[in-house]
Tab-separated table of C-alpha atoms in Angstrom:
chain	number	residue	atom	x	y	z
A	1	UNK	CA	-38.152	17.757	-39.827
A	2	UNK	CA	-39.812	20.807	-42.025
A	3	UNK	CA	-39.054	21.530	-45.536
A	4	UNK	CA	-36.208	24.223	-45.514
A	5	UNK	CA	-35.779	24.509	-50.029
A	6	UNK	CA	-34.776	27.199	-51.452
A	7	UNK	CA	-38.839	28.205	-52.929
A	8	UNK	CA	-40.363	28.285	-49.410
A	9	UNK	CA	-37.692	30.282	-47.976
A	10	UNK	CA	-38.058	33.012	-50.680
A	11	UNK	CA	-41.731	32.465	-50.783
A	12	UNK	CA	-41.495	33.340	-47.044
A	13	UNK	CA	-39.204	36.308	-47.589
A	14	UNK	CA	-41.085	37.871	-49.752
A	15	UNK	CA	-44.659	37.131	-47.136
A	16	UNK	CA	-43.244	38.892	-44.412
A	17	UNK	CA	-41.753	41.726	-46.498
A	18	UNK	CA	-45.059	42.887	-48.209
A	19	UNK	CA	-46.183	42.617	-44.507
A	20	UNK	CA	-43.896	45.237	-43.563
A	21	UNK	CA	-43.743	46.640	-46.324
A	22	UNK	CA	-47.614	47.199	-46.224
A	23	UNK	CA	-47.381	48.621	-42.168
A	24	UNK	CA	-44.736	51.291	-42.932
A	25	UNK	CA	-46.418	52.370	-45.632
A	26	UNK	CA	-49.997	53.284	-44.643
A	27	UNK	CA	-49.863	52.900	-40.918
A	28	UNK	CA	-45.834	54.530	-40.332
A	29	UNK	CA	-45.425	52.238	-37.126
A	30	UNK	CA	-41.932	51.149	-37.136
A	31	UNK	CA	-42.335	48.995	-34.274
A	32	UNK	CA	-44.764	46.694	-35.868
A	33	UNK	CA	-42.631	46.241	-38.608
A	34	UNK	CA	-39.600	45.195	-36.347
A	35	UNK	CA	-41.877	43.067	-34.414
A	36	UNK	CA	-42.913	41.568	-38.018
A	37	UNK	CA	-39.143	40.563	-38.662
A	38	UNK	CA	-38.115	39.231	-35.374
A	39	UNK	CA	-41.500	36.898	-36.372
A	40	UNK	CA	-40.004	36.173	-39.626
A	41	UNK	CA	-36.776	35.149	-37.786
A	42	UNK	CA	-38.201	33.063	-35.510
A	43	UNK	CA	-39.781	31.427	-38.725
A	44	UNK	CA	-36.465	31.181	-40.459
A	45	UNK	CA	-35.124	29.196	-37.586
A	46	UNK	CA	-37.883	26.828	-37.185
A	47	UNK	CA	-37.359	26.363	-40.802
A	48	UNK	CA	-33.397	25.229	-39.930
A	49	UNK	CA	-34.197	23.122	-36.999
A	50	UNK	CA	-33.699	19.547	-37.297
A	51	UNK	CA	-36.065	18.658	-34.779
A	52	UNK	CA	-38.943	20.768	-33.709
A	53	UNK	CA	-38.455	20.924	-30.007
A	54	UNK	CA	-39.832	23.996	-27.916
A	55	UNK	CA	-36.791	24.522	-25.774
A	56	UNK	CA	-34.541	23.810	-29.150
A	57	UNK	CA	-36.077	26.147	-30.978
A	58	UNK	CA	-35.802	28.748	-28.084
A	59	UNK	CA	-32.557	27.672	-27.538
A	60	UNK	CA	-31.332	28.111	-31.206
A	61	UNK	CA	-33.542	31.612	-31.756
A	62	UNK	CA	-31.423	32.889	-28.721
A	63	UNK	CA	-28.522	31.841	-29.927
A	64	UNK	CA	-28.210	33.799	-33.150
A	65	UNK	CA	-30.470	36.623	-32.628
A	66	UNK	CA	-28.296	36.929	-28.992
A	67	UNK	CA	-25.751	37.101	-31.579
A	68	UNK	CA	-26.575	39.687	-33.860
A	69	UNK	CA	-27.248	42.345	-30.891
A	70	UNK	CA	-23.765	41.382	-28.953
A	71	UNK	CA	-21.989	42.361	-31.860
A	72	UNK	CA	-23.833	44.785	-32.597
A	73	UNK	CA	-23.718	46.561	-29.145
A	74	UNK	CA	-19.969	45.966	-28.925
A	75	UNK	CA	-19.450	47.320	-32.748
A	76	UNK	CA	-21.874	50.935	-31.524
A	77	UNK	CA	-20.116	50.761	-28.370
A	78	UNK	CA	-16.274	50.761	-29.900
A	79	UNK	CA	-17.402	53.240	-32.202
A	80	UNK	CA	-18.582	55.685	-29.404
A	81	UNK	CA	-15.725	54.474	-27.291
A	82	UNK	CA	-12.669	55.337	-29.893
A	83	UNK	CA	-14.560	58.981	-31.310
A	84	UNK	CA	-14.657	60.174	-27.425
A	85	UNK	CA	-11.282	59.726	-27.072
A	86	UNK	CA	-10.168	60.961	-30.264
A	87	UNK	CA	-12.329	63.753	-30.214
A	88	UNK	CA	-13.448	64.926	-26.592
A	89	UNK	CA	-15.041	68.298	-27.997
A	90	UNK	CA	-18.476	65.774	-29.473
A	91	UNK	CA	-19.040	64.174	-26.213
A	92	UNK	CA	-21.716	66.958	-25.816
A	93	UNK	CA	-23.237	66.162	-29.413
A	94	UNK	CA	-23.229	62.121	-28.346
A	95	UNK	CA	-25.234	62.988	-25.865
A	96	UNK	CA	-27.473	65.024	-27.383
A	97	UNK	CA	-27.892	62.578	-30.273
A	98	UNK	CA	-28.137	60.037	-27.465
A	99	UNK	CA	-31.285	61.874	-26.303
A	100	UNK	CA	-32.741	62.343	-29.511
A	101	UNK	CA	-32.613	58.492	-30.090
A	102	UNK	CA	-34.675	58.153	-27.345
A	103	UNK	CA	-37.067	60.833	-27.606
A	104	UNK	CA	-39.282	59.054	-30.748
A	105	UNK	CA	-38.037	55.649	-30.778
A	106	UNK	CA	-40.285	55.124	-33.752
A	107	UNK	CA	-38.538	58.065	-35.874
A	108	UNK	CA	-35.329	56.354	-34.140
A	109	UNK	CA	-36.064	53.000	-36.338
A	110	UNK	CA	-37.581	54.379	-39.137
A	111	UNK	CA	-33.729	56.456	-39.570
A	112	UNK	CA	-31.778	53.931	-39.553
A	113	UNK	CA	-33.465	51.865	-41.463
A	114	UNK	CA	-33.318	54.375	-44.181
A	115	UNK	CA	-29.898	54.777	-43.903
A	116	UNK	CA	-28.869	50.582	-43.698
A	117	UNK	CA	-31.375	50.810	-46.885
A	118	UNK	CA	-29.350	54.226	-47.851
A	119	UNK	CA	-25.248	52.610	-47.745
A	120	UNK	CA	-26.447	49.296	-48.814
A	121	UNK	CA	-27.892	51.154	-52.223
A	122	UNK	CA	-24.637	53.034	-51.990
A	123	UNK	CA	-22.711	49.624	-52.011
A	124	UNK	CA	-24.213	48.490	-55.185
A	125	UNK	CA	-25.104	51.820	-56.705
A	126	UNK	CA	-22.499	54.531	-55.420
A	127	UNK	CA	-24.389	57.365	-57.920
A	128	UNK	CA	-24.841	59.894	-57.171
A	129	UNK	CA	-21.381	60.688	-55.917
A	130	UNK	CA	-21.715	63.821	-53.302
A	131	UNK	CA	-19.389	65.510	-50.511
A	132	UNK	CA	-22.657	66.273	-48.341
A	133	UNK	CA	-25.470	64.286	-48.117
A	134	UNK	CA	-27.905	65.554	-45.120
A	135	UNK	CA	-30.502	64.287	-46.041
A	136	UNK	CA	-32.411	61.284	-47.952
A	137	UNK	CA	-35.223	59.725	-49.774
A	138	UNK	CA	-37.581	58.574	-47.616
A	139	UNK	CA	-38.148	55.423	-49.911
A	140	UNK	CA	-34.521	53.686	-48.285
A	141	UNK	CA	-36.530	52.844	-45.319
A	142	UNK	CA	-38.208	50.204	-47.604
A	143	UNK	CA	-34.904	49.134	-48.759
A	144	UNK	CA	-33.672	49.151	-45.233
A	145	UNK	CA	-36.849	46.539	-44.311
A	146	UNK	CA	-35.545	44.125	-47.085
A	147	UNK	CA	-32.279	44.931	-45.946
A	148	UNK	CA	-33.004	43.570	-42.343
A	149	UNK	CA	-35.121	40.555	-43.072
A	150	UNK	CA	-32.259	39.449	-45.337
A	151	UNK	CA	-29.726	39.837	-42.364
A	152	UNK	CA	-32.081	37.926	-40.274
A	153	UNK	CA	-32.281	34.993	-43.072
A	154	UNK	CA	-28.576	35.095	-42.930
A	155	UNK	CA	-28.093	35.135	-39.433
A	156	UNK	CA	-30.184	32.004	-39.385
A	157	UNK	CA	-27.705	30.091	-41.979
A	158	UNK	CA	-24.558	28.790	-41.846
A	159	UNK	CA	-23.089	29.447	-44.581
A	160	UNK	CA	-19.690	31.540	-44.649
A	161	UNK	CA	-21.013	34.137	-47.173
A	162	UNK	CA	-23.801	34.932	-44.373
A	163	UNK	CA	-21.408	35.487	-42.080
A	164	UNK	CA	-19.498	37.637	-44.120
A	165	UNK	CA	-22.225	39.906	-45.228
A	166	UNK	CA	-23.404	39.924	-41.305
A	167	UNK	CA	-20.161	41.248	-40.519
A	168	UNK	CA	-20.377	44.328	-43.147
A	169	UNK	CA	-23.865	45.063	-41.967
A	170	UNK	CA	-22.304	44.744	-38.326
A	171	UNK	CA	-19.541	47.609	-39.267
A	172	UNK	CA	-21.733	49.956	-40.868
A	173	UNK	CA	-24.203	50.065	-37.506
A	174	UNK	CA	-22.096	53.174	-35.477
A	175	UNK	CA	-22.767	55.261	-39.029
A	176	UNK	CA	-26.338	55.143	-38.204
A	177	UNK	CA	-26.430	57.822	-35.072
A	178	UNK	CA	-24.796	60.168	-37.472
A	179	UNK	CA	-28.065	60.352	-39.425
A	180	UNK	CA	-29.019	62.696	-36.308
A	181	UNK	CA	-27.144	65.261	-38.006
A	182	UNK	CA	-25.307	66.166	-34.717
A	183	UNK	CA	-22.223	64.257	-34.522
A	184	UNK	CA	-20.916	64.506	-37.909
A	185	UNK	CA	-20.978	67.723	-40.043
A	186	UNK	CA	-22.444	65.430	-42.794
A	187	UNK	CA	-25.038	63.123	-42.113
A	188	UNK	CA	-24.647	60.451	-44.525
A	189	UNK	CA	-20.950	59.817	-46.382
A	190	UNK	CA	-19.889	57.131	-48.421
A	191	UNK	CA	-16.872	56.595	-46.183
A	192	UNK	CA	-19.291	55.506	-43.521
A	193	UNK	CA	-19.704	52.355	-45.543
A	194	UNK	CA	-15.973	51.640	-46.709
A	195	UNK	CA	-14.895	48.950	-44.049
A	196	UNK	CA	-18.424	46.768	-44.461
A	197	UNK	CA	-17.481	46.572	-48.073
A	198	UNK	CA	-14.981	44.841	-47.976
A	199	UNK	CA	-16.970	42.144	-46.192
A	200	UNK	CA	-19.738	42.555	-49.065
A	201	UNK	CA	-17.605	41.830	-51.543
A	202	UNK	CA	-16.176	38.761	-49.954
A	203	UNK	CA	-19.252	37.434	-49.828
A	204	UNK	CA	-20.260	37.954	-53.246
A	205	UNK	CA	-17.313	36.366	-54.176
A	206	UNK	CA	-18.195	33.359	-51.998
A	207	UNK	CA	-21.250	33.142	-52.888
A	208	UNK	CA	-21.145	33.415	-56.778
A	209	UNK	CA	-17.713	31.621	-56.576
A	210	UNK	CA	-19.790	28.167	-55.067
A	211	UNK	CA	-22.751	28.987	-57.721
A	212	UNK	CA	-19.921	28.852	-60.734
A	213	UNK	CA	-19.517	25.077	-59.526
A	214	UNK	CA	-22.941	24.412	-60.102
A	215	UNK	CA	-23.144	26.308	-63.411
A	216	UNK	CA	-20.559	26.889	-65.784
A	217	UNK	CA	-22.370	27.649	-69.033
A	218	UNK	CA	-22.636	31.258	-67.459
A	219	UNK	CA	-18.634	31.632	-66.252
A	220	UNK	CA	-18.295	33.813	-69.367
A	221	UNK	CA	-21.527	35.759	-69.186
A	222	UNK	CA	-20.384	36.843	-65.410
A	223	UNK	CA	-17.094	37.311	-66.520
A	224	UNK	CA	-18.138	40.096	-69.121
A	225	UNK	CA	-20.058	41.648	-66.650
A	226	UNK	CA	-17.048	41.410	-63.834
A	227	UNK	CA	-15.211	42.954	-66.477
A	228	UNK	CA	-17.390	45.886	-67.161
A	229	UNK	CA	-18.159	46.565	-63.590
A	230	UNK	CA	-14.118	46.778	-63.380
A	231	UNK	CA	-14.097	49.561	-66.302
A	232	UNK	CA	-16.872	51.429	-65.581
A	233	UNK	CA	-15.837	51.698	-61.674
A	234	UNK	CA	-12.293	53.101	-62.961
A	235	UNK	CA	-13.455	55.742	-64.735
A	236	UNK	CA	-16.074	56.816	-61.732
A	237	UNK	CA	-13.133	56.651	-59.601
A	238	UNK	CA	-10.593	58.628	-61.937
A	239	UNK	CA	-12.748	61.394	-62.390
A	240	UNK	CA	-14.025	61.417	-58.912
A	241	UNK	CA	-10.416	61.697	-58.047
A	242	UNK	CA	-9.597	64.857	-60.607
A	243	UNK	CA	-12.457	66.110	-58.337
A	244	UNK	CA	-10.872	65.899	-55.148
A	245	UNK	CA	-7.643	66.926	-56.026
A	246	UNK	CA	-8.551	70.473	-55.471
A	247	UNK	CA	-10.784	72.054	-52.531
A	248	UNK	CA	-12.014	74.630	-55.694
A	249	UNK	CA	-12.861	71.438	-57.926
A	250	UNK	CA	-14.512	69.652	-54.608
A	251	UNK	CA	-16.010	72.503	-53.398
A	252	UNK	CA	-17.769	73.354	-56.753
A	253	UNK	CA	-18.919	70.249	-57.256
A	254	UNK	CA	-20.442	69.782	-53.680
A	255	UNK	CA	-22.091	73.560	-54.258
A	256	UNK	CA	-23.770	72.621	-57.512
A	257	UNK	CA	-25.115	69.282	-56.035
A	258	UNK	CA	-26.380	70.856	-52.940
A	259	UNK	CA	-27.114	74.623	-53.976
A	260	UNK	CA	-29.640	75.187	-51.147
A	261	UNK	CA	-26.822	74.590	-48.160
A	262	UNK	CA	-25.310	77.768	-47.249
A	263	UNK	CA	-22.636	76.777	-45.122
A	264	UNK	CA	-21.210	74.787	-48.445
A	265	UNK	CA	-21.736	77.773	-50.667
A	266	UNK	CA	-18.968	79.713	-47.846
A	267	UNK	CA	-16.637	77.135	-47.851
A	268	UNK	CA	-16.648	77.564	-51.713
A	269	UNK	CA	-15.865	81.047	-51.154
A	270	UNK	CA	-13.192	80.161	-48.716
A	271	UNK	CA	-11.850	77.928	-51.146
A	272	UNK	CA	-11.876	80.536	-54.080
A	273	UNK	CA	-10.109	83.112	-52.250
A	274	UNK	CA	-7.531	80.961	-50.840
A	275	UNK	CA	-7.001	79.904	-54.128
A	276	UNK	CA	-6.797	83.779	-55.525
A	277	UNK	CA	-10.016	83.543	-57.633
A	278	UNK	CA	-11.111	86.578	-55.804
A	279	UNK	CA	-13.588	87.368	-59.048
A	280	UNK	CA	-15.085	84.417	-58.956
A	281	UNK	CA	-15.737	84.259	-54.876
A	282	UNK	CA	-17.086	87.337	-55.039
A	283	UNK	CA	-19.787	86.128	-57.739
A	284	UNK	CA	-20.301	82.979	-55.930
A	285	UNK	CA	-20.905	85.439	-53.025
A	286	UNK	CA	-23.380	87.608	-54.595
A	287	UNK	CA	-25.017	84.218	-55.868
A	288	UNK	CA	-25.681	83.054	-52.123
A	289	UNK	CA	-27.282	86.580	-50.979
A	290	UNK	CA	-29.582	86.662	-54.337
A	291	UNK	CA	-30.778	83.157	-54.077
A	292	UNK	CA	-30.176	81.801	-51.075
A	293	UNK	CA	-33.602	82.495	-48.445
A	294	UNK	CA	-32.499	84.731	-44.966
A	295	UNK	CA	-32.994	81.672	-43.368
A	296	UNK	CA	-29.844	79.913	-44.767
A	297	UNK	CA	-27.885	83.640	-44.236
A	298	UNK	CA	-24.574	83.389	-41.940
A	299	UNK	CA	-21.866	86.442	-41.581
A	300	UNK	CA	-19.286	83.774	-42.668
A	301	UNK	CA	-19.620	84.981	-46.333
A	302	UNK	CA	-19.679	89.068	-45.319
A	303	UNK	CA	-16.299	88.445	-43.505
A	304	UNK	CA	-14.461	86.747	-45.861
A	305	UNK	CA	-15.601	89.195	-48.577
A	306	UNK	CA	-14.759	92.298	-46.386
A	307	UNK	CA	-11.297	90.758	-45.437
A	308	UNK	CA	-10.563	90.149	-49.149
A	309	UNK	CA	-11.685	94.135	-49.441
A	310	UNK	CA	-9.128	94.722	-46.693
A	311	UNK	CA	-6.663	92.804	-48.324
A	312	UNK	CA	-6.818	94.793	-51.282
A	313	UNK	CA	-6.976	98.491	-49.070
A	314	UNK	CA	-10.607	99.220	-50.875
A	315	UNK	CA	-11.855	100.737	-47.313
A	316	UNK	CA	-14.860	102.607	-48.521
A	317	UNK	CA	-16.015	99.605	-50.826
A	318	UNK	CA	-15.490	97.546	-47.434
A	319	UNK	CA	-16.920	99.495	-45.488
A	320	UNK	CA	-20.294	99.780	-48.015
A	321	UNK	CA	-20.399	95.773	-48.546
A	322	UNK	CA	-20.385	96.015	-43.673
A	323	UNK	CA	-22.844	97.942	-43.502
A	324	UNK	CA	-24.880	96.757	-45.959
A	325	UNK	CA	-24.604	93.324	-44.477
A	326	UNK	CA	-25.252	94.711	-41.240
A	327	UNK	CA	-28.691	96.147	-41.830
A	328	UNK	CA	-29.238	92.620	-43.891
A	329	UNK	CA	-28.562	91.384	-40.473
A	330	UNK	CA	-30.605	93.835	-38.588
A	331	UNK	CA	-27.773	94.194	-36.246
A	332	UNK	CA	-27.775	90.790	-35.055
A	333	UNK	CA	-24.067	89.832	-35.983
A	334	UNK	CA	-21.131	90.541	-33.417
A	335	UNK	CA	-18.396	89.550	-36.081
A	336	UNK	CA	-20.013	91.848	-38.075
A	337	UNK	CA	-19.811	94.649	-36.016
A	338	UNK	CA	-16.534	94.106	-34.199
A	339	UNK	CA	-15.188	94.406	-37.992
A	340	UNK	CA	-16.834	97.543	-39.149
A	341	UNK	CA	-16.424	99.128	-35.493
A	342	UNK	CA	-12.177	98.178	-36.534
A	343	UNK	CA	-12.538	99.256	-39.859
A	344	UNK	CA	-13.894	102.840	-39.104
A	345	UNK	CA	-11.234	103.853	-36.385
A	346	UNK	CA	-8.469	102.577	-39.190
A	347	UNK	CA	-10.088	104.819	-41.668
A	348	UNK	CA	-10.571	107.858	-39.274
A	349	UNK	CA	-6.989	107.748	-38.467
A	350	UNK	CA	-6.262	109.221	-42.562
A	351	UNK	CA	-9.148	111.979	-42.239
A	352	UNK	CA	-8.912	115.423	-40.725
A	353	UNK	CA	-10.352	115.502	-37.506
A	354	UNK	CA	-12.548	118.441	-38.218
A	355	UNK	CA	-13.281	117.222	-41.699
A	356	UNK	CA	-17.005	115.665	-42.476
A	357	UNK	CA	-15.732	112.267	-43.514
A	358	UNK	CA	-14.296	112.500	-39.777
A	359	UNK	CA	-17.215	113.216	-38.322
A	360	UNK	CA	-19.587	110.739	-40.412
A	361	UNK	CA	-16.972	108.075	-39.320
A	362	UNK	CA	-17.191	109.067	-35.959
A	363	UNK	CA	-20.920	108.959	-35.771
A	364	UNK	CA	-21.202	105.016	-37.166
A	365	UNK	CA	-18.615	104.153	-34.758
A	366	UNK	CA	-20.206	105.660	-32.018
A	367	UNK	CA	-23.770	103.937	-33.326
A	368	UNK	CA	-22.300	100.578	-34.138
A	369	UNK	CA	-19.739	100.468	-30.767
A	370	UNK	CA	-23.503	101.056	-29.193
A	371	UNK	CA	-25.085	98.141	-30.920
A	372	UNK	CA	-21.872	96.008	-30.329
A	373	UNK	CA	-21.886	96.682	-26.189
A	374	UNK	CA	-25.918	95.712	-26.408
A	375	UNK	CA	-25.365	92.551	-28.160
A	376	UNK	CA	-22.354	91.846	-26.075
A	377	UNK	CA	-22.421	93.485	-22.975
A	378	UNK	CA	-18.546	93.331	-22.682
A	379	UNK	CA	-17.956	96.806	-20.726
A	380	UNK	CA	-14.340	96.651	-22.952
A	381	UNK	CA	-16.247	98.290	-25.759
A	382	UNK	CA	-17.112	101.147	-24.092
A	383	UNK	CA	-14.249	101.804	-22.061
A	384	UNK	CA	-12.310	101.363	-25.668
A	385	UNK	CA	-15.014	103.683	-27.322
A	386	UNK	CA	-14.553	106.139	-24.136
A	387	UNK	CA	-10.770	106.091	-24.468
A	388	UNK	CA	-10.809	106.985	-28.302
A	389	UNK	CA	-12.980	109.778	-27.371
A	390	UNK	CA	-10.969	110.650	-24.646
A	391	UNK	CA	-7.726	111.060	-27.116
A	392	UNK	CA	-10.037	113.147	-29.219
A	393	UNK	CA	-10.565	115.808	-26.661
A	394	UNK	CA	-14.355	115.147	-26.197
A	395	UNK	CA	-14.298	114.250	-22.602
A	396	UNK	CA	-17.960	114.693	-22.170
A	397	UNK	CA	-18.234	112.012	-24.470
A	398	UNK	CA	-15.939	109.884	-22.957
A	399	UNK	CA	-17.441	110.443	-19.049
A	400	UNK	CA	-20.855	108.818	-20.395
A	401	UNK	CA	-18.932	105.667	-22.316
A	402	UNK	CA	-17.177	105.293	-18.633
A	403	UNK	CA	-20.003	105.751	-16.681
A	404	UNK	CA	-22.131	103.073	-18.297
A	405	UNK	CA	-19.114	100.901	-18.322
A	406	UNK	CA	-18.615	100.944	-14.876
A	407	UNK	CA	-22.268	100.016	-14.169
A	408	UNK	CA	-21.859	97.217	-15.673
A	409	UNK	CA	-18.853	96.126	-15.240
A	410	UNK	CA	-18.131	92.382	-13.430
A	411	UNK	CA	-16.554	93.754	-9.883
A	412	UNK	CA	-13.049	92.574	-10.119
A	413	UNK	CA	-13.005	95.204	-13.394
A	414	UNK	CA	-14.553	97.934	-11.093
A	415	UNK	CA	-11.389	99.222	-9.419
A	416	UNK	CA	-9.777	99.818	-12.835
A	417	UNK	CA	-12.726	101.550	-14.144
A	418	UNK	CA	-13.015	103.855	-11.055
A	419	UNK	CA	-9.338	104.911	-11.784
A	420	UNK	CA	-10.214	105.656	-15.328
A	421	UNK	CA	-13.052	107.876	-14.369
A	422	UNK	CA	-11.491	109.854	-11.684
A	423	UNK	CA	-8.411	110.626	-14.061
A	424	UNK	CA	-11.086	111.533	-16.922
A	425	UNK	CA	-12.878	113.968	-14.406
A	426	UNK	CA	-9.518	115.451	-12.988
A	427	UNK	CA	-8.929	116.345	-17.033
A	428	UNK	CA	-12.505	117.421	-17.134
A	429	UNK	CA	-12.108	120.150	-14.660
A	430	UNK	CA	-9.273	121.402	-16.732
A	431	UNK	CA	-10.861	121.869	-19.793
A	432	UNK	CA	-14.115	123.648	-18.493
C-alpha cells in the first residue's frame, strides 16, 4: 500500500497545479493543462488504492472519472433538453453556440474554465453584485484550474462532503455554454450558480461540522465568524433587494456598472419613461449619443425618445430629434424611417396644401419614402407614397411611384398594381 496523508496529497495538489498553472500561463494550451489533471487524477487514485494492481487501478480510474463525465453529460444534456422545450425560439442559438464550441476547442476549455473559476469566486465572494456580466477577468481561468484539480481530488474520495461539492460543480456545468454569449442575453449571472450552492454549503457544513469533533478550542472562533458572515450577507441582500424592487433602481444600477453597453443604457430609458421620468430619460438619452462610440449606436433609443415627443404632440421637436438621428444613421435604419415617413403625412394633414411648410413636408416624405423602398424594397411604400400623391392631384407624380412599384412587385401583387395604374392613367387623360 502507498502513503495516502493528508501532506503528500496537498504537496501533490499544489505540484500539478503550478504545472498547469505554469502551461496556461506562458504557453495558453488548454489541452495540456487538462491532460496535466487527468495525470494528477490518475495519481490521486493510485494514491487511494489499497493494492497497486494494473487492472485495479484501471479499473478504479474508470470508475470515478466514468463518473464524473456521465453526470456530467446527463446534467448538459437535461439542461439543453428542458430550455428547447421551454423555449423553441433558441434552438437556432444552441446550435450556433454548439458550433462555436467546436470551432477552437482550446478557447472552448479555456471559457469554461474561467467561468467554473468565475461562479465558484461568486460562491464565496458574490461582490461585485451586477445585472449583466458579459464578460470576465481572464485571471478565473487560473481559479477554474484549481477549481478542477480539486474536483478531481474529490472525485477520488469517499467522503460525503466530496460528493456533495461534486454535485454543485455537476449543476453549475449547463451555465458554462452561456459564456458563448448566444443563448442567454447575459453571459454570466449569479442565478446560474444558485442550485450548486446549496450543495456547497452542505458540504461545508459537513466538512467543518466533522473538523469541530476533532477541535473544539476553535467552536467559538468559527462561530463569530458564522455569525458575521450571517450579518454581513443580510445587509448585501437587503439592499440588493431595495435594488430590485424597481426596474428604474435596477436599471440604474446595472447602467452605472456597465456604462459602455448600449443596449442597457435603452432599457434604462425604457424604464424611465414607463415610469414618467421623461426628464431624466431624455438626459440619460443624450448621455448615450455623447459618450457612447457609433459602434454601440441602436435606433432603440431615437424611437422611444420620438414616441415620448409624440406622446406629448411636440411634432416639429420630433420631427428635428428623426431626422437628426437619421443622418446619425446615414439612412441605415428602417424603424427610423417608417416613423418619420408617419410623422410627416400626420403633420401635412394641419398645413395648407399650397403653403411652404406643405411643400417642405412633402419633399422629406418623398426623399425619405425613397430611402425607405431602397432599404426595404417592399413595393407597399410606393404604391402608399403614389396613392398620397394621387389624392393630392399630382398624378404625374403618382404614375412614376406606380410604375416602379409594379416593376418590382412579387407577381401575385402584379394584377392589383396593373389595376391601380390603368385607373391612375384613365384620371390622367382627364386632367391634361
Amino acid at each position: 500500500a502507498m502513503p495516502s496523508d493528508l501532506g503528500l496529497k496537498t504537496k501533490l495538489y499544489l505540484l500539478y497545479y503550478v504545472c498547469a498553472f505554469l502551461t496556461a500561463l506562458f504557453l495558453g494550451t488548454y489541452w495540456l493543462v487538462l491532460l496535466i489533471a487527468i495525470l494528477y487524477f490518475i495519481n490521486i487514485m493510485r494514491l487511494n488504492l489499497a493494492e497497486n494492481k494494473p487492472i485495479y487501478l484501471l479499473i478504479h480510474i474508470f470508475k470515478r472519472f466514468g463518473l464524473f463525465l456521465s453526470v456530467s453529460a446527463i446534467a448538459i444534456g437535461l439542461a439543453l433538453i428542458l430550455r428547447k422545450i421551454a423555449f423553441t425560439s433558441s434552438v437556432g442559438k444552441i446550435g450556433q453556440t454548439i458550433t462555436l464550441m467546436a470551432s477552437d476547442l482550446n478557447y472552448t476549455i479555456s471559457l469554461f474554465l474561467g467561468a467554473i473559476g468565475f461562479y465558484v469566486k461568486k460562491f464565496f465572494i458574490p461582490m461585485p453584485l451586477n445585472f449583466y456580466i458579459h464578460e470576465i477577468d481572464p485571471l478565473y481561468d487560473f481559479i477554474g484550474i484549481a477549481v478542477l484539480l480539486l474536483s478531481f481530488l474529490l472525485l477520488s474520495s469517499r467522503t460525503l462532503p466530496g460528493i456533495m461539492a461534486i454535485i454543485g460543480i455537476c449543476l453549475v456545468l449547463p451555465a458554462l455554454p452561456f459564456a458563448f454569449g448566444t443563448i442567454a442575453w447575459t453571459a454570466y449571472a449569479e442565478r446560474y450558480v444558485y442550485i450548486s450552492s446549496a450543495f456547497w454549503i452542505m458540504s461545508l457544513s459537513l466538512f467543518f461540522g466533522k473538523y469541530f469533533q476533532l477541535n473544539r478550542r476553535i467552536r467559538p472562533y468559527i462561530t463569530a465568524v458564522t455569525i458575521l458572515i450571517c450579518l454581513l450577507s443580510a445587509v448585501v441582500t437587503y439592499t440588493r433587494n431595495s435594488v430590485w424592487q424597481t426596474n428604474v433602481a435596477l436599471m440604474s444600477d446595472t447602467a452605472a456598472k456597465s456604462p459602455n453597453v448600449r443596449k442597457l443604457r435603452d432599457m434604462y430609458i425604457h424604464a424611465l419613461l414607463a415610469a414618467g421620468q421623461v426628464d431624466e430619460a431624455k438626459k440619460q438619452y443624450r448621455l448615450a449619443t455623447e459618450t457612447l462610440p457609433a459602434a454601440h449606436y441602436d435606433d432603440m433609443a431615437d424611437m422611444m425618445i420620438g414616441s415620448q415627443l409624440l406622446k406629448e404632440e411636440k411634432y416639429n421637436e420630433a420631427l428635428f430629434h428623426y431626422e437628426k438621428a437619421i443622418k446619425r444613421t446615414q439612412f441605415s435604419s428602417e424603424l427610423l424611417l417608417a416613423a418619420t415617413v408617419r410623422l410627416l403625412r400626420k403633420m401635412k394633414t394641419s398645413e395648407n396644401e399650397n403653403s411652404q411648410a406643405f411643400y417642405r413636408l412633402d419633399t422629406l416624405e418623398q426623399e425619405y419614402a425613397h430611402h425607405l423602398y431602397g432599404m426595404t424594397k417592399d413595393p407597399a411604400h410606393l404604391i402608399e407614397a403614389g396613392m398620397l400623391a394621387e389624392e393630392r392631384g399630382s398624378f404625374l407624380e403618382a404614375n412614376v411611384f406606380y410604375d416602379t412599384a409594379l416593376r418590382n412587385a412579387p407577381l401575385h401583387d402584379r394584377s392589383r398594381l396593373i389595376v391601380i395604374v390603368n385607373r391612375l392613367k384613365e384620371k390622367l387623360k382627364d386632367n391634361l
